[in-house]
DNA sequence: ATAGATGCAAATGTTTTGCAGGAAA
DNA sequence: TTTCCTGCAAAACATTTGCATCTAT
């Protein structure tokens, strides 16, 4: 595996919080990190089961919550009621193709600054935000035109 | 009631689709329109029950779906897994207080323009978007400080 | 008369919790 | 050995569906 940095900080987090380092947590972390991103609990469970056939959904949910607390993962809620997890990284937003499901990430300092100004106007303290553009990616738009 | 425009278009929609005009649909529409916005099925159900004690959740869900199809309502999914409905109107975005649940609406032409430029860069055709800022409203921020 | 609507209860799908047994420190 | 974890089964939610009954047209 090539995720030493993340592995190290998981261990660190576990130690700091008097939590135990288990095979299940390791397996779930690995499955999560190997995914391209935006993975569901169900998908993690399926991946992990290949090598560890009796890890349950419960442990996946509990571990993903732990990874979120540890700052390694973060939850995303798109529009289908299923929680997805992605690797925690610099903030960014998403373009989501409604036809093929492709997800493109973007970030824009200009927009961030403007939204901060809006929040200030309402004396609202922004802790986090989501900004998602739904539509058709280049390819799907062409195909739709046929 | 003072919602003739909406009422007329519901009737219109019902007629066009060979659907029936019932007391329940009328009551649910009224409860929905009287709300300030961002109402849940549960809240609609509670309101409607005051005058119509035996309308069930089922009918609320079915009717709200109908109102969405008819273009009178639209679904919103914030981050707590509960569907909220709002009156279909000009596009706008939201500030959501994580402590008291207060929702403030905003819109910003500058941001809309910028996000369009980003999408163009990826040749992505935007059909709709969501932009939500989560944090603490003025009041909750003060209270938290105590 | 008949297509469509309703309300209940039961099913669904996702996520959480209680608990007895199991593993890490 | 003690504290924390795990997996199962059951519970909790929000939402949907099957079905017998009822109602608008």
XYZ file of C-alpha atoms in Angstrom, chain B:
146
model
C -57.569 31.813 0.440
C -55.491 33.995 -1.792
C -53.685 31.580 -4.000
C -55.856 31.709 -7.095
C -52.996 31.553 -9.533
C -51.539 28.402 -8.068
C -54.932 26.869 -7.479
C -55.850 27.485 -11.083
C -52.719 25.855 -12.354
C -53.198 22.851 -10.120
C -56.723 22.404 -11.484
C -55.359 22.854 -14.948
C -52.695 20.238 -14.359
C -55.215 17.816 -12.882
C -57.532 18.220 -15.839
C -54.799 17.849 -18.407
C -53.666 14.637 -16.773
C -57.071 13.138 -16.037
C -56.552 13.362 -12.331
C -59.182 14.160 -9.750
C -59.675 17.241 -7.703
C -60.050 16.139 -4.087
C -60.391 17.739 -0.663
C -57.096 16.214 0.382
C -55.148 17.672 -2.500
C -56.683 21.052 -1.893
C -55.869 20.937 1.830
C -52.299 19.843 1.255
C -51.739 22.504 -1.378
C -53.149 25.151 0.970
C -50.979 24.016 3.888
C -47.938 24.011 1.639
C -48.604 27.476 0.199
C -49.286 28.972 3.608
C -45.937 27.802 4.922
C -43.039 30.196 4.765
C -41.065 27.707 2.700
C -38.803 24.692 3.179
C -41.472 22.601 4.819
C -41.165 18.886 5.439
C -43.779 16.219 4.773
C -44.133 15.816 8.489
C -44.933 19.496 8.975
C -47.423 19.509 6.137
C -49.053 16.441 7.598
C -49.335 18.093 11.014
C -50.830 21.295 9.588
C -53.298 19.487 7.428
C -54.389 17.252 10.297
C -55.761 20.201 12.225
C -58.701 20.467 9.855
C -58.596 17.028 8.260
C -57.670 14.602 11.042
C -57.458 11.519 8.942
C -55.258 12.475 6.045
C -52.304 10.093 6.100
C -48.620 10.564 5.373
C -49.097 8.567 2.223
C -51.365 11.162 0.711
C -49.043 13.969 1.708
C -46.096 12.300 0.013
C -48.131 11.451 -3.066
C -49.572 14.915 -3.333
C -46.242 16.668 -2.880
C -44.824 14.567 -5.672
C -47.770 15.628 -7.765
C -47.212 19.295 -6.971
C -43.595 18.898 -7.997
C -44.637 17.349 -11.295
C -47.105 20.158 -11.775
C -44.302 22.670 -11.253
C -45.804 24.242 -8.138
C -43.324 22.816 -5.652
C -39.771 21.619 -5.718
C -37.822 19.279 -3.503
C -34.756 20.351 -1.554
C -32.307 18.041 0.130
C -30.230 19.632 2.847
C -27.927 17.635 5.073
C -30.214 15.825 7.462
C -31.817 13.271 5.201
C -35.263 14.853 5.318
C -36.853 16.100 2.122
C -38.120 19.646 2.253
C -40.468 21.281 -0.228
C -40.487 24.861 -1.309
C -42.618 26.932 -3.602
C -41.224 26.800 -7.085
C -39.881 30.245 -7.879
C -36.958 32.148 -9.247
C -33.734 30.387 -8.491
C -32.007 31.213 -5.222
C -29.532 29.703 -2.799
C -29.408 29.145 0.950
C -27.656 29.893 4.201
C -28.536 27.113 6.654
C -27.966 27.464 10.398
C -26.647 24.216 11.812
C -27.815 25.052 15.299
C -31.382 26.340 15.021
C -32.208 25.233 11.488
C -32.999 28.737 10.255
C -32.775 29.068 6.489
C -31.934 32.354 4.790
C -32.239 32.693 1.030
C -29.874 34.613 -1.166
C -29.046 35.099 -4.784
C -26.066 36.612 -6.433
C -25.729 37.339 -10.111
C -21.969 37.593 -9.790
C -21.666 34.045 -8.503
C -24.077 32.729 -11.120
C -22.029 34.332 -13.848
C -18.761 33.000 -12.490
C -20.034 29.482 -12.156
C -21.269 29.604 -15.716
C -17.759 30.519 -16.820
C -16.364 27.564 -14.935
C -18.857 25.210 -16.543
C -18.032 26.629 -19.975
C -14.398 25.838 -19.388
C -15.354 22.155 -19.067
C -17.943 22.412 -21.859
C -20.448 21.408 -19.217
C -24.073 22.394 -19.684
C -25.571 23.466 -16.360
C -29.217 22.535 -15.922
C -29.529 23.487 -12.285
C -27.357 24.019 -9.270
C -27.315 24.211 -5.519
C -25.185 26.423 -3.404
C -25.562 26.183 0.344
C -23.579 27.795 3.122
C -23.743 25.970 6.437
C -22.824 27.605 9.709
C -24.277 29.645 12.528
C -26.728 32.477 12.246
C -26.137 35.689 14.139
C -28.235 34.678 17.139
C -26.837 31.179 17.508
C -23.304 32.460 17.184
C -23.864 34.829 20.109
C -25.481 32.119 22.202
C -22.660 29.702 21.477
C -20.241 32.312 22.786
C -21.856 32.383 26.220
